[in-house]
CSV table of C-alpha atoms and ligand atoms in Angstrom, one decimal:
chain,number,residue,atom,x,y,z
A,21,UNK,CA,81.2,150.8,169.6
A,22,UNK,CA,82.1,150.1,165.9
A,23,UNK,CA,78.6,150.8,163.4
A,24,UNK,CA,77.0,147.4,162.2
A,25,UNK,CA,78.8,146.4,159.0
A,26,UNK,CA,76.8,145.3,155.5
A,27,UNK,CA,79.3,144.5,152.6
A,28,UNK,CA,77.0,144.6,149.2
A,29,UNK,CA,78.5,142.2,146.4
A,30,UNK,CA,77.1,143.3,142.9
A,31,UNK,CA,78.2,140.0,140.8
A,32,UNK,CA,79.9,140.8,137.7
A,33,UNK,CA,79.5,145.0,138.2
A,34,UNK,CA,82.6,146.8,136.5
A,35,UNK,CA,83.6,150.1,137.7
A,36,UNK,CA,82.6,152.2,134.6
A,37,UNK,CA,78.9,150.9,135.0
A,38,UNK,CA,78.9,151.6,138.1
A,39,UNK,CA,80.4,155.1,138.2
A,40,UNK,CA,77.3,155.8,135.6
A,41,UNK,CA,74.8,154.3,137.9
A,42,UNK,CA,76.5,156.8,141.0
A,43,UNK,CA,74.9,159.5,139.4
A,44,UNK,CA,71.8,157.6,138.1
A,45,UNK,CA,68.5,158.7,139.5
A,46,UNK,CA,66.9,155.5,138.4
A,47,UNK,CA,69.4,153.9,140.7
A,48,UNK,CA,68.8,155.5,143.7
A,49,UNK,CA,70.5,153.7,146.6
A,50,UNK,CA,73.4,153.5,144.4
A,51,UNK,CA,73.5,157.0,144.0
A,52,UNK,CA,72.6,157.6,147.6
A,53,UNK,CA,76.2,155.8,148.7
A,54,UNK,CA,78.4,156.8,146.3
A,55,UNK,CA,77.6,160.3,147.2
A,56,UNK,CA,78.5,159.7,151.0
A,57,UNK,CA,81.3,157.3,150.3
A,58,UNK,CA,85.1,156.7,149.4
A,59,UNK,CA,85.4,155.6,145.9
A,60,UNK,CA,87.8,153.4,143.9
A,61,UNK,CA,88.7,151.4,141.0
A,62,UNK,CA,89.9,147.9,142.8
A,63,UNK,CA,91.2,144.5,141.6
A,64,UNK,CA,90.0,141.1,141.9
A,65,UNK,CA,91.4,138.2,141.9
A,66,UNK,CA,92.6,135.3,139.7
A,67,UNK,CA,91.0,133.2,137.7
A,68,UNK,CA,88.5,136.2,138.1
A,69,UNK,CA,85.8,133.8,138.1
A,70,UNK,CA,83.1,133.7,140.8
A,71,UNK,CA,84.1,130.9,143.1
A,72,UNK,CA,87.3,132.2,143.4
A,73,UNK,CA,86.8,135.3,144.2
A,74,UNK,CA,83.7,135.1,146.9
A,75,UNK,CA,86.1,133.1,148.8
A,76,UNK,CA,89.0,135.7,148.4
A,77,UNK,CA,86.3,138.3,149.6
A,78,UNK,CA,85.5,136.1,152.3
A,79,UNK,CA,89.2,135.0,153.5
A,80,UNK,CA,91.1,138.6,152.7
A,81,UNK,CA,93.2,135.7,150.9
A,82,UNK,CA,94.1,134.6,147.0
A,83,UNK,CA,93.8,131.3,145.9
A,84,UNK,CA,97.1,130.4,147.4
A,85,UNK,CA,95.4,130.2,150.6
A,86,UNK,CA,91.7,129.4,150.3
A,87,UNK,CA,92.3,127.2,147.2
A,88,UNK,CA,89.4,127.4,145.2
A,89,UNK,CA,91.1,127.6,142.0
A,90,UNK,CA,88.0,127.7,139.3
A,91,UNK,CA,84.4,127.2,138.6
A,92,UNK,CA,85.7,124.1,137.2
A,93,UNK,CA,88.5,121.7,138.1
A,94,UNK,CA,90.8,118.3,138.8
A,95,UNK,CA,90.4,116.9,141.9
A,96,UNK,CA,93.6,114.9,142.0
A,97,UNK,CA,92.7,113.3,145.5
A,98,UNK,CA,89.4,111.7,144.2
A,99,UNK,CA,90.5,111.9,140.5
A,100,UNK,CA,87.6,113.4,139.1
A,101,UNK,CA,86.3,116.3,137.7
A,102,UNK,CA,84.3,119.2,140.2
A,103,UNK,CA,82.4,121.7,138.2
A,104,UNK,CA,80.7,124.2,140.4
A,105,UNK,CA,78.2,125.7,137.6
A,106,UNK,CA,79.4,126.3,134.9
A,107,UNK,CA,76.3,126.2,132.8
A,108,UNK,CA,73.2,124.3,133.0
A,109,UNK,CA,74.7,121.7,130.2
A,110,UNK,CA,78.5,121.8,131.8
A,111,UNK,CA,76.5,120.5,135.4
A,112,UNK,CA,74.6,118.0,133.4
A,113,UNK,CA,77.4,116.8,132.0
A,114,UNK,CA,79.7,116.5,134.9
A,115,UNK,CA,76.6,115.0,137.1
A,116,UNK,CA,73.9,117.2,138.7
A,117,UNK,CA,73.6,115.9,141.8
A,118,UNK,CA,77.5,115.7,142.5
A,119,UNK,CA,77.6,119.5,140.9
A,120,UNK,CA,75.1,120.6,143.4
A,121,UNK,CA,76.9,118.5,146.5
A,122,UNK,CA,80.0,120.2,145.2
A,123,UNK,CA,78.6,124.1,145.0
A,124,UNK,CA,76.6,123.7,147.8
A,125,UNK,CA,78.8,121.5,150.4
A,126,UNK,CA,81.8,120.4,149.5
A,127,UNK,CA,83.0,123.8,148.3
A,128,UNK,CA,82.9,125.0,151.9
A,129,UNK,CA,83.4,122.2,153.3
A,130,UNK,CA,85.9,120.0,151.9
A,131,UNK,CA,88.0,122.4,149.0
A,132,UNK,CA,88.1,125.5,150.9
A,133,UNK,CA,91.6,125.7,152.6
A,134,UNK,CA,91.9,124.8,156.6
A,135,UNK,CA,94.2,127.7,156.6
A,136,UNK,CA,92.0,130.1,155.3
A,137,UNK,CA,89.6,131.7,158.1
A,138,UNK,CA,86.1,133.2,156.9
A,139,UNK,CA,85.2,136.5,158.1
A,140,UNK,CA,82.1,134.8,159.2
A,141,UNK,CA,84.4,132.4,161.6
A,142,UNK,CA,86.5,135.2,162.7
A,143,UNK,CA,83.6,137.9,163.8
A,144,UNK,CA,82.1,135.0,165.7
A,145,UNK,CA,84.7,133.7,167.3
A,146,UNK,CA,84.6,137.2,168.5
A,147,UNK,CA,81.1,137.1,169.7
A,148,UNK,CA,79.6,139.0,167.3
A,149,UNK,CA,76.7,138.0,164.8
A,150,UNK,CA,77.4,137.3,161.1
A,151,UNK,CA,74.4,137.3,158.1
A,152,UNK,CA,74.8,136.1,155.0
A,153,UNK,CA,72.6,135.7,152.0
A,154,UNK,CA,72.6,133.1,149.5
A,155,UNK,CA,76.7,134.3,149.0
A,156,UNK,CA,78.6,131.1,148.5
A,157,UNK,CA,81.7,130.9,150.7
A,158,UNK,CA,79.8,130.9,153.6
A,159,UNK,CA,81.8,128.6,156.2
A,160,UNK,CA,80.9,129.3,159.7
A,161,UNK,CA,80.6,127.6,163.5
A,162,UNK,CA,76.9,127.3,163.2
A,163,UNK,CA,75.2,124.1,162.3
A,164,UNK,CA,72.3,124.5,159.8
A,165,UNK,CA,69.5,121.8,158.6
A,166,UNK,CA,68.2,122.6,155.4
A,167,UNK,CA,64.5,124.1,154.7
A,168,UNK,CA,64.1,121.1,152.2
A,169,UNK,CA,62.8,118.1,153.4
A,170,UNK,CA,64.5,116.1,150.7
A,171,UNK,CA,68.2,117.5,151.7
A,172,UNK,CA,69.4,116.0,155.0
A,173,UNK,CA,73.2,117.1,154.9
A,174,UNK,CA,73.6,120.0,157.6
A,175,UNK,CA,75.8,123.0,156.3
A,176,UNK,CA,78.0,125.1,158.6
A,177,UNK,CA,77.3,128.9,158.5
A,178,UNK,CA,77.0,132.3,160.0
A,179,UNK,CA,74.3,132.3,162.4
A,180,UNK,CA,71.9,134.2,160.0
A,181,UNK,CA,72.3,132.1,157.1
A,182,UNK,CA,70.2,132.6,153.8
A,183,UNK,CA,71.1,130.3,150.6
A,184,UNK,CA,68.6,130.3,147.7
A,185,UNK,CA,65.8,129.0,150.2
A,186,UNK,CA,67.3,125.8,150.9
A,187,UNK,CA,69.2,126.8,154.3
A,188,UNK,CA,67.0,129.3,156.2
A,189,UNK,CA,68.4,130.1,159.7
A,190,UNK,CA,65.0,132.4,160.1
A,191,UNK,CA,61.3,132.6,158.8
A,192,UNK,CA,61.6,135.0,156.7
A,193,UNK,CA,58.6,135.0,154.3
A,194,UNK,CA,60.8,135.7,151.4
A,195,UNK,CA,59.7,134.4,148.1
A,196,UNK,CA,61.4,131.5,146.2
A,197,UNK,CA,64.8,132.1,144.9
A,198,UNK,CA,66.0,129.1,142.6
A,199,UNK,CA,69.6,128.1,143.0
A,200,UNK,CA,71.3,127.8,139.3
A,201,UNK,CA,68.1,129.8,138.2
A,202,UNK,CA,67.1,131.3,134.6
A,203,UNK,CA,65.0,134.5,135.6
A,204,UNK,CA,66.3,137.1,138.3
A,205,UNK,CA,64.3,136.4,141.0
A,206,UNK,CA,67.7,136.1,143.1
A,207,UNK,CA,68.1,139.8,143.9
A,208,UNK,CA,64.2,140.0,145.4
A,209,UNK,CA,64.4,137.0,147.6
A,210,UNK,CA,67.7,138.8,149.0
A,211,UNK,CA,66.0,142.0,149.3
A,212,UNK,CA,63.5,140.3,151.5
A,213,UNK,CA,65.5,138.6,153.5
A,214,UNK,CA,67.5,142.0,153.9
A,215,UNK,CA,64.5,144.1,155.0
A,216,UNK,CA,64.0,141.3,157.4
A,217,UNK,CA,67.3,141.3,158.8
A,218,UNK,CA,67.3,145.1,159.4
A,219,UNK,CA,63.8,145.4,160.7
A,220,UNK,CA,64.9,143.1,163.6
A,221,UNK,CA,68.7,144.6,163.4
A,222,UNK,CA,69.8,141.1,163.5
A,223,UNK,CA,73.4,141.1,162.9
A,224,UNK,CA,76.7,143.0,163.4
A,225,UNK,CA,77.5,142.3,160.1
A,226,UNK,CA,75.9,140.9,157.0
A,227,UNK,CA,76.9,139.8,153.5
A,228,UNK,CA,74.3,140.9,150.9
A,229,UNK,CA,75.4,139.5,147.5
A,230,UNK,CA,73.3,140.2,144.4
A,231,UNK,CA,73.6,137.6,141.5
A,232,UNK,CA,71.3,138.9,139.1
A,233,UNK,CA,73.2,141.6,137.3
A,234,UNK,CA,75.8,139.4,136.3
A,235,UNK,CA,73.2,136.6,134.9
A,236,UNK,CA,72.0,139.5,132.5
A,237,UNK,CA,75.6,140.4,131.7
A,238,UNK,CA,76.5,137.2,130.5
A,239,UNK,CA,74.1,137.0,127.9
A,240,UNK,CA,73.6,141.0,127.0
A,241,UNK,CA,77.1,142.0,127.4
A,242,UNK,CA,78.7,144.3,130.1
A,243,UNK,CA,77.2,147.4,130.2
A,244,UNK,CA,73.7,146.3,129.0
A,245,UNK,CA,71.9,145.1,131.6
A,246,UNK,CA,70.4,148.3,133.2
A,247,UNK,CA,67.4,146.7,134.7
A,248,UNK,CA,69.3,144.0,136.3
A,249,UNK,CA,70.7,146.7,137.8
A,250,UNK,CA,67.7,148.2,138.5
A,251,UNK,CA,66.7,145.4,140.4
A,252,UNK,CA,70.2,145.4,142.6
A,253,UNK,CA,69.8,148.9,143.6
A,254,UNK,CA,65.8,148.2,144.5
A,255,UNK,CA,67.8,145.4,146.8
A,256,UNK,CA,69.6,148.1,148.5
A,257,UNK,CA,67.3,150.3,148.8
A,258,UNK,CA,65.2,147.8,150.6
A,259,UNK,CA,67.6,147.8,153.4
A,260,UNK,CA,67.7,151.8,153.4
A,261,UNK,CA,63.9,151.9,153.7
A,262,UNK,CA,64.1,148.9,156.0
A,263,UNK,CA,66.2,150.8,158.6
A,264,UNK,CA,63.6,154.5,158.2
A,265,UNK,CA,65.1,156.1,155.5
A,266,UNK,CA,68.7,157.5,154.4
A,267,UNK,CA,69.5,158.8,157.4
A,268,UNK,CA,69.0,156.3,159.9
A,269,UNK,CA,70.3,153.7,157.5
A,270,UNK,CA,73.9,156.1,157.2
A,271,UNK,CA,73.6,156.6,161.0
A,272,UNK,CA,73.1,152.9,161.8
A,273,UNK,CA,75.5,150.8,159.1
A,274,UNK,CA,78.5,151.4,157.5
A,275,UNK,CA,78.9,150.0,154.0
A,276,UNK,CA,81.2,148.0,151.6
A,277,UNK,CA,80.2,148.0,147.9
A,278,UNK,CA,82.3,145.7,146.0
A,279,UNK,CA,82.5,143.6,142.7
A,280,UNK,CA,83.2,140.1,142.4
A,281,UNK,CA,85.2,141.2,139.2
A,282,UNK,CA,84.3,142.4,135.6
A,283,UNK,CA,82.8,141.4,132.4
A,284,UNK,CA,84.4,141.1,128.9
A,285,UNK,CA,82.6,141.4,125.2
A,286,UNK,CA,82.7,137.8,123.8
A,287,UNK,CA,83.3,137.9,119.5
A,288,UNK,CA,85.3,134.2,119.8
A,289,UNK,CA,85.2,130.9,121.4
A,290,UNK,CA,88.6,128.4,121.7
A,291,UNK,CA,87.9,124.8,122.3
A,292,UNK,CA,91.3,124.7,124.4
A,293,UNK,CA,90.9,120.8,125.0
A,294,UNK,CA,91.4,120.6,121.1
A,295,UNK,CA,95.0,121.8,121.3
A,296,UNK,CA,95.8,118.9,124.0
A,297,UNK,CA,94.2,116.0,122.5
A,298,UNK,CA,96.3,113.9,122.1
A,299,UNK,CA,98.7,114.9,125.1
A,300,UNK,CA,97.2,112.6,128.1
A,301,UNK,CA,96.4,115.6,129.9
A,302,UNK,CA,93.1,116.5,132.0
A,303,UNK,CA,91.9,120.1,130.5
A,304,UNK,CA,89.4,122.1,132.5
A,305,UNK,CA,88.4,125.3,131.3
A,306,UNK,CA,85.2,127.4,131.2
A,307,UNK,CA,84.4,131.5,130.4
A,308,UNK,CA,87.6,133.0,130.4
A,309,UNK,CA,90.3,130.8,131.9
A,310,UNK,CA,91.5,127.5,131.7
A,311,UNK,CA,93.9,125.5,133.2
A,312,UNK,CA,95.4,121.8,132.2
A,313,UNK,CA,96.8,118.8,134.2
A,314,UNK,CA,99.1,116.3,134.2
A,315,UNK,CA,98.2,112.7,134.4
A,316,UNK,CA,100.0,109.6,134.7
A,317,UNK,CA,99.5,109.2,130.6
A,318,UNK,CA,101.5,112.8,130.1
A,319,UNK,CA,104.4,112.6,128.7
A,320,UNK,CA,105.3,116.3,127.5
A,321,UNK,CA,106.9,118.4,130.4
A,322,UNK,CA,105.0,121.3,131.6
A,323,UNK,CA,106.9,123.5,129.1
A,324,UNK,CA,106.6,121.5,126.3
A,325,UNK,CA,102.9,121.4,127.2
A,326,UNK,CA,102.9,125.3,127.4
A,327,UNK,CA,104.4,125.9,123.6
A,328,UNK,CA,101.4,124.0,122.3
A,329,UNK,CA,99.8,127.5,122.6
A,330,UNK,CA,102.4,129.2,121.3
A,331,UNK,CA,100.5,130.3,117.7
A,332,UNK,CA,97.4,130.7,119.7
A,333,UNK,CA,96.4,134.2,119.7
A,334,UNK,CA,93.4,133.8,122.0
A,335,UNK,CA,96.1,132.7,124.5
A,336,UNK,CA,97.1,136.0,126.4
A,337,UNK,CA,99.0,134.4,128.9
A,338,UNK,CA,100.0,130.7,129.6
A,339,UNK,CA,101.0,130.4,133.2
A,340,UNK,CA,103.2,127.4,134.8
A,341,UNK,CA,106.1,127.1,137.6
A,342,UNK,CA,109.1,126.1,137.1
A,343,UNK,CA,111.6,125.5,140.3
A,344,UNK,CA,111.6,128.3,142.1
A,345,UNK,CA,109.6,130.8,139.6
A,346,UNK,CA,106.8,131.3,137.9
A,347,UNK,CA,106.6,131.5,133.9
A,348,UNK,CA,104.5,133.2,131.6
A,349,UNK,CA,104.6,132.4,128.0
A,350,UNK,CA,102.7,134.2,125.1
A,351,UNK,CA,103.4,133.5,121.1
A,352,UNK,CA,107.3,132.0,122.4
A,353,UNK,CA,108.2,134.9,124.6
A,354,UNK,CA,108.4,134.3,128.4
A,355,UNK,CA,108.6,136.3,131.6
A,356,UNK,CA,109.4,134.5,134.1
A,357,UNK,CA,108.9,135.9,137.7
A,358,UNK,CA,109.2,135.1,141.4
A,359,UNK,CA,108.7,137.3,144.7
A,360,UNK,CA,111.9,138.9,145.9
A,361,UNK,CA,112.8,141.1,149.0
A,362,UNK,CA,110.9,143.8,147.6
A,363,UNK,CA,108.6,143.3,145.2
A,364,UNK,CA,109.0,141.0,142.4
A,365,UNK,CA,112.1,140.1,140.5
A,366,UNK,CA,111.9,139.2,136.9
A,367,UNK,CA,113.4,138.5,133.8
A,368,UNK,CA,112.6,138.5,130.3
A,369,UNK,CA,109.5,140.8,128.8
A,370,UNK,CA,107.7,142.6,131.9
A,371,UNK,CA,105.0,143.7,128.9
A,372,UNK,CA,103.5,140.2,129.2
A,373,UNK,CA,102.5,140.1,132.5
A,374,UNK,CA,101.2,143.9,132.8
A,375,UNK,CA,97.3,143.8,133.3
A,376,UNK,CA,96.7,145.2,136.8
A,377,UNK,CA,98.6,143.0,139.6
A,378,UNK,CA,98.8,140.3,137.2
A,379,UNK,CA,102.7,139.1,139.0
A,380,UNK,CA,100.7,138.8,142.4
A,381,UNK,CA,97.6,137.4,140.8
A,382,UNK,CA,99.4,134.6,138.6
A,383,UNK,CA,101.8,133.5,141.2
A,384,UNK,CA,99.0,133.4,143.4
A,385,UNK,CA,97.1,131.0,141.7
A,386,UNK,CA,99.8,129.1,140.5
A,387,UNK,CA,100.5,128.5,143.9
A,388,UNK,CA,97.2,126.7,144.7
A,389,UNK,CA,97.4,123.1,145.4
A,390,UNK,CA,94.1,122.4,144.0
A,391,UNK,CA,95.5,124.4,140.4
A,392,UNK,CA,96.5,122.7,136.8
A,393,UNK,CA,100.0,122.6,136.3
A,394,UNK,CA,99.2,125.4,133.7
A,395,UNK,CA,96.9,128.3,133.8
A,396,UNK,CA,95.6,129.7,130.8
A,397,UNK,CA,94.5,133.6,130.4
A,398,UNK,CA,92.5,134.1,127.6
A,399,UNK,CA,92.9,136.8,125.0
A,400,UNK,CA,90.7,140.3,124.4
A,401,UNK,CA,86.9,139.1,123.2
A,402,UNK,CA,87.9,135.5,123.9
A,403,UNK,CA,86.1,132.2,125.7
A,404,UNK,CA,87.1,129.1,126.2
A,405,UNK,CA,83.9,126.4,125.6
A,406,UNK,CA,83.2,124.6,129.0
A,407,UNK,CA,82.6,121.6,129.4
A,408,UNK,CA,79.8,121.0,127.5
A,409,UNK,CA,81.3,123.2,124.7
A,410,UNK,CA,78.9,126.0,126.3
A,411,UNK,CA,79.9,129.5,125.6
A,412,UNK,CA,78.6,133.4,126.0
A,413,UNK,CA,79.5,134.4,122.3
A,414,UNK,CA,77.8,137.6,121.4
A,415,UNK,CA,77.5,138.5,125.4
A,416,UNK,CA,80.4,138.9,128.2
A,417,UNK,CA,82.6,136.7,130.1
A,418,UNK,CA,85.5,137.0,132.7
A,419,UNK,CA,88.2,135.3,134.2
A,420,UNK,CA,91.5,136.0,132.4
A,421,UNK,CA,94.0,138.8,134.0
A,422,UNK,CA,92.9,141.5,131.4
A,423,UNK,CA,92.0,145.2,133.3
A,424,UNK,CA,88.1,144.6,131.8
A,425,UNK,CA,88.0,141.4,133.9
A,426,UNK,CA,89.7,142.0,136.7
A,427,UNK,CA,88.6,146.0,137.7
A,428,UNK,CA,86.4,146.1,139.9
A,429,UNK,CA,84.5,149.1,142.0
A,430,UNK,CA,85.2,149.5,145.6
A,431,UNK,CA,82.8,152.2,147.9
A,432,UNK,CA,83.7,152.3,151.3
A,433,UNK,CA,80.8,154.5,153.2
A,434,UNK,CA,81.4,155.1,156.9
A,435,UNK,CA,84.2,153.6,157.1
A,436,UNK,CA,87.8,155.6,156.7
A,437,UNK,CA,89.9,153.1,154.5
A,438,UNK,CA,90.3,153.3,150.5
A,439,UNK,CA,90.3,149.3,150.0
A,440,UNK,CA,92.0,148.4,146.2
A,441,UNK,CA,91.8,144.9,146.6
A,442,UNK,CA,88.8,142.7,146.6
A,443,UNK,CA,91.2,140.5,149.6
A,444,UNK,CA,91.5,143.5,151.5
A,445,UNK,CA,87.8,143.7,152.3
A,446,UNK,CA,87.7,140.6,154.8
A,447,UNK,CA,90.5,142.3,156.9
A,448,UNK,CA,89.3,145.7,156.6
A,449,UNK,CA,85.8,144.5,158.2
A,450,UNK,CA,87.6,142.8,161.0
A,451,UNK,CA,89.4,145.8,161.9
A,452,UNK,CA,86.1,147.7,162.0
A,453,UNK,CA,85.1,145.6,164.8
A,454,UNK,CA,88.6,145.5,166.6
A,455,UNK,CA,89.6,141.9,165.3
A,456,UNK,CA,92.9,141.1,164.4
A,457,UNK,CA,93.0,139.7,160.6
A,458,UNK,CA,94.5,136.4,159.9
A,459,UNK,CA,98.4,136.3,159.5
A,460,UNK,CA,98.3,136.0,156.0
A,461,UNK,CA,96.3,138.7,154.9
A,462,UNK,CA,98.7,141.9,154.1
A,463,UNK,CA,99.5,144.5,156.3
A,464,UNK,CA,96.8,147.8,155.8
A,465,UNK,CA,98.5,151.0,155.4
A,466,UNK,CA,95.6,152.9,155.5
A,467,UNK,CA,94.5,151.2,158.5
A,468,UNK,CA,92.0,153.5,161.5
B,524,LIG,ZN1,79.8,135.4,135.8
């Protein structure tokens, strides 16, 4: 029989912090892993924003498929605006309470493909027992109240389901852990809830996704936030000394360590709804992509739109399709791109489109019902202002293409696969346990 399965999500980690903390006594568990693990530099998705990319770790699938396309868009269909958290002010300003309904609910719910299968639906449907705490594609068989007496609306999870106190499958005792919060006090509740799950060894296989380091990264920078990191591996280590100690915890669980993606030093900020003002067109953009739709008042084609960031330096890549391809455009040049028999064929400068799987990535996203009809990458030590005209200047961001966004660190421990895709994780932990991965996930060559 297959070991129990925990995949560990470190929000915003990038590989180099990470290959420091591996031989970090102050971060033990860390350290511990690494050390009895598979290691490698991965890629995540795009936009490499969090949203979008728990539900590609969840699905094994880009946003072509579980189509999620940002942490804040159009919805065409109800013809307003869903922002998913932006920041405090860009929730405010879109509506709290239909903010929260949208992170919360209809995220899972209503905007996360039908094609698309969770790993949580697919391990269950198997007859095996799925955990997850407080990650956010979290779409399972299992009806849930919530803890809250003023919440009514039931959520549909894993059985073990733990999300920032206000679905709690078990009693737990775990402390308070404030959804959209301003100190880390996310990490300890899910270090609780972890110890919990262990001591009772209640799952086959658990999601155990730590928020806090990337909350610290935003406003320090990447690569400054040690203690939040600190606070991740004390996490971990909760589950080590929840299960006796290193040994029993290697004997009794094999381990994923991923990324969500990366982080990015902020020196600029680009109000990219300036540059359309005057073009009838719906502009959505926030940290480190943006994307821009037409509406029945826009009378530019999509190209025409796309020139408008022509002398835009903080522009590294403007995205759009046309017929059968894909365009990217940066300061008048284009590459325009489409898959062919093998591979990708192209024409016009590859150089634009090479940050790591960026043809994949783009057409990916592009390909997303729920995207703009352009897609905007921003430029090194650029942000676009959200909503609210919030922005990280002076700390990090993510969610353009570049390598610093998109690299991610992936540790597989007692389990023989070298993942180097963040959408490779979902399958990989299906075949762990014998189950046969969606039919749109790719084919694993490295496959046990
Ligand atoms: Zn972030």
């Amino acid at each position: 029989m297959a070991k129990k399965l925990i995949l560990i999500v470190i929000d915003g980690l990038t590989p180099a912090t990470f290959e420091g903390a591996a031989e970090d006594d102050r971060m033990p568990a860390l350290k511990l892993l690494a050390a009895n693990g598979t290691y490698a530099r991965g890629i995540s998705t795009f936009p490499s924003l969090t949203p979008v990319c728990l539900s590609a770790i969840a699905t094994g699938a880009h946003p072509d498929v579980h189509r999620i396309p940002h942490l804040v868009w159009y919805h065409r269909g109800e013809r307003r605006i869903v922002e998913y958290g932006s920041s405090f002010a860009a929730v405010r300003a879109a509506g709290t309470r239909q903010a929260l309904l949208d992170a919360i609910f209809n995220m899972n719910e209503q905007h996360l493909g039908a094609e698309a299968v969770t790993v949580f639906e697919a391990l269950e449907d198997a007859g095996f027992t799925t955990a997850a705490i407080n990650f956010t594609c979290y779409r399972g068989r299992n009806r849930h109240v919530p803890a809250v007496p003023a919440v009514t609306r039931p959520a549909y999870g894993p059985k073990r389901f733990f999300f920032y106190n206000l679905f709690e499958s078990d009693v737990t005792g775990a402390p308070l852990a404030v959804f959209g919060r301003s100190v880390g006090s996310v990490d300890a509740y899910a270090a609780a809830v972890g110890r919990w799950l262990v001591t009772r060894d209640g799952f086959d296989f658990l999601v155990h996704y730590l928020p806090d380091y990337d909350f610290a990264s935003h406003a320090a920078g990447p690569g400054a936030s040690e203690e939040a990191l600190q606070r991740s591996d004390a996490a971990i280590w909760a589950l080590i000394e929840a299960a006796g100690g290193p040994d029993e915890f290697l004997e009794r669980y094999a381990v994923l360590i991923c990324a969500d993606h990366g982080q990015t030093r902020i020196d600029r900020t680009l109000q990219l709804e300036e540059r359309f003002a005057d073009a009838g067109v719906i502009v959505t953009a926030s940290n480190r992509a943006g994307m821009v739709y037409r509406t029945d008042a826009t009378r530019e084609d999509t190209r025409e739109l796309a020139t408008r960031l022509d002398s835009e330096p903080g522009a590294e890549a403007v995205l759009f399709l046309e017929g059968d391809e894909a365009v990217a455009r940066h300061a008048g040049e284009e590459l325009r791109f489409a898959p062919a028999e093998s591979g990708w064929g192209t024409s016009g400068d590859p150089a634009l489109l090479s940050q790591p799987d960026a043809l994949e990535r783009a057409w990916a996203a592009l390909r997303n019902p729920n995207a703009g009809e352009l897609l905007v990458s921003a430029g090194d030590g650029v942000e676009f202002a959200d909503l609210a005209g919030r922005s990280h200047l002076g700390g990090g961001s993510h969610g353009a293409l570049s390598a610093a966004d998109s690299e991610v660190p992936l540790l597989a421990v007692g389990i023989d696969a070298a993942p180097r895709s963040i959408t490779e994780l979902a399958p990989l932990a299906l075949e762990h346990f014998g189950v046969k991965p969606p039919a749109y996930t790719r084919a694993l060559a490295h496959a046990a």
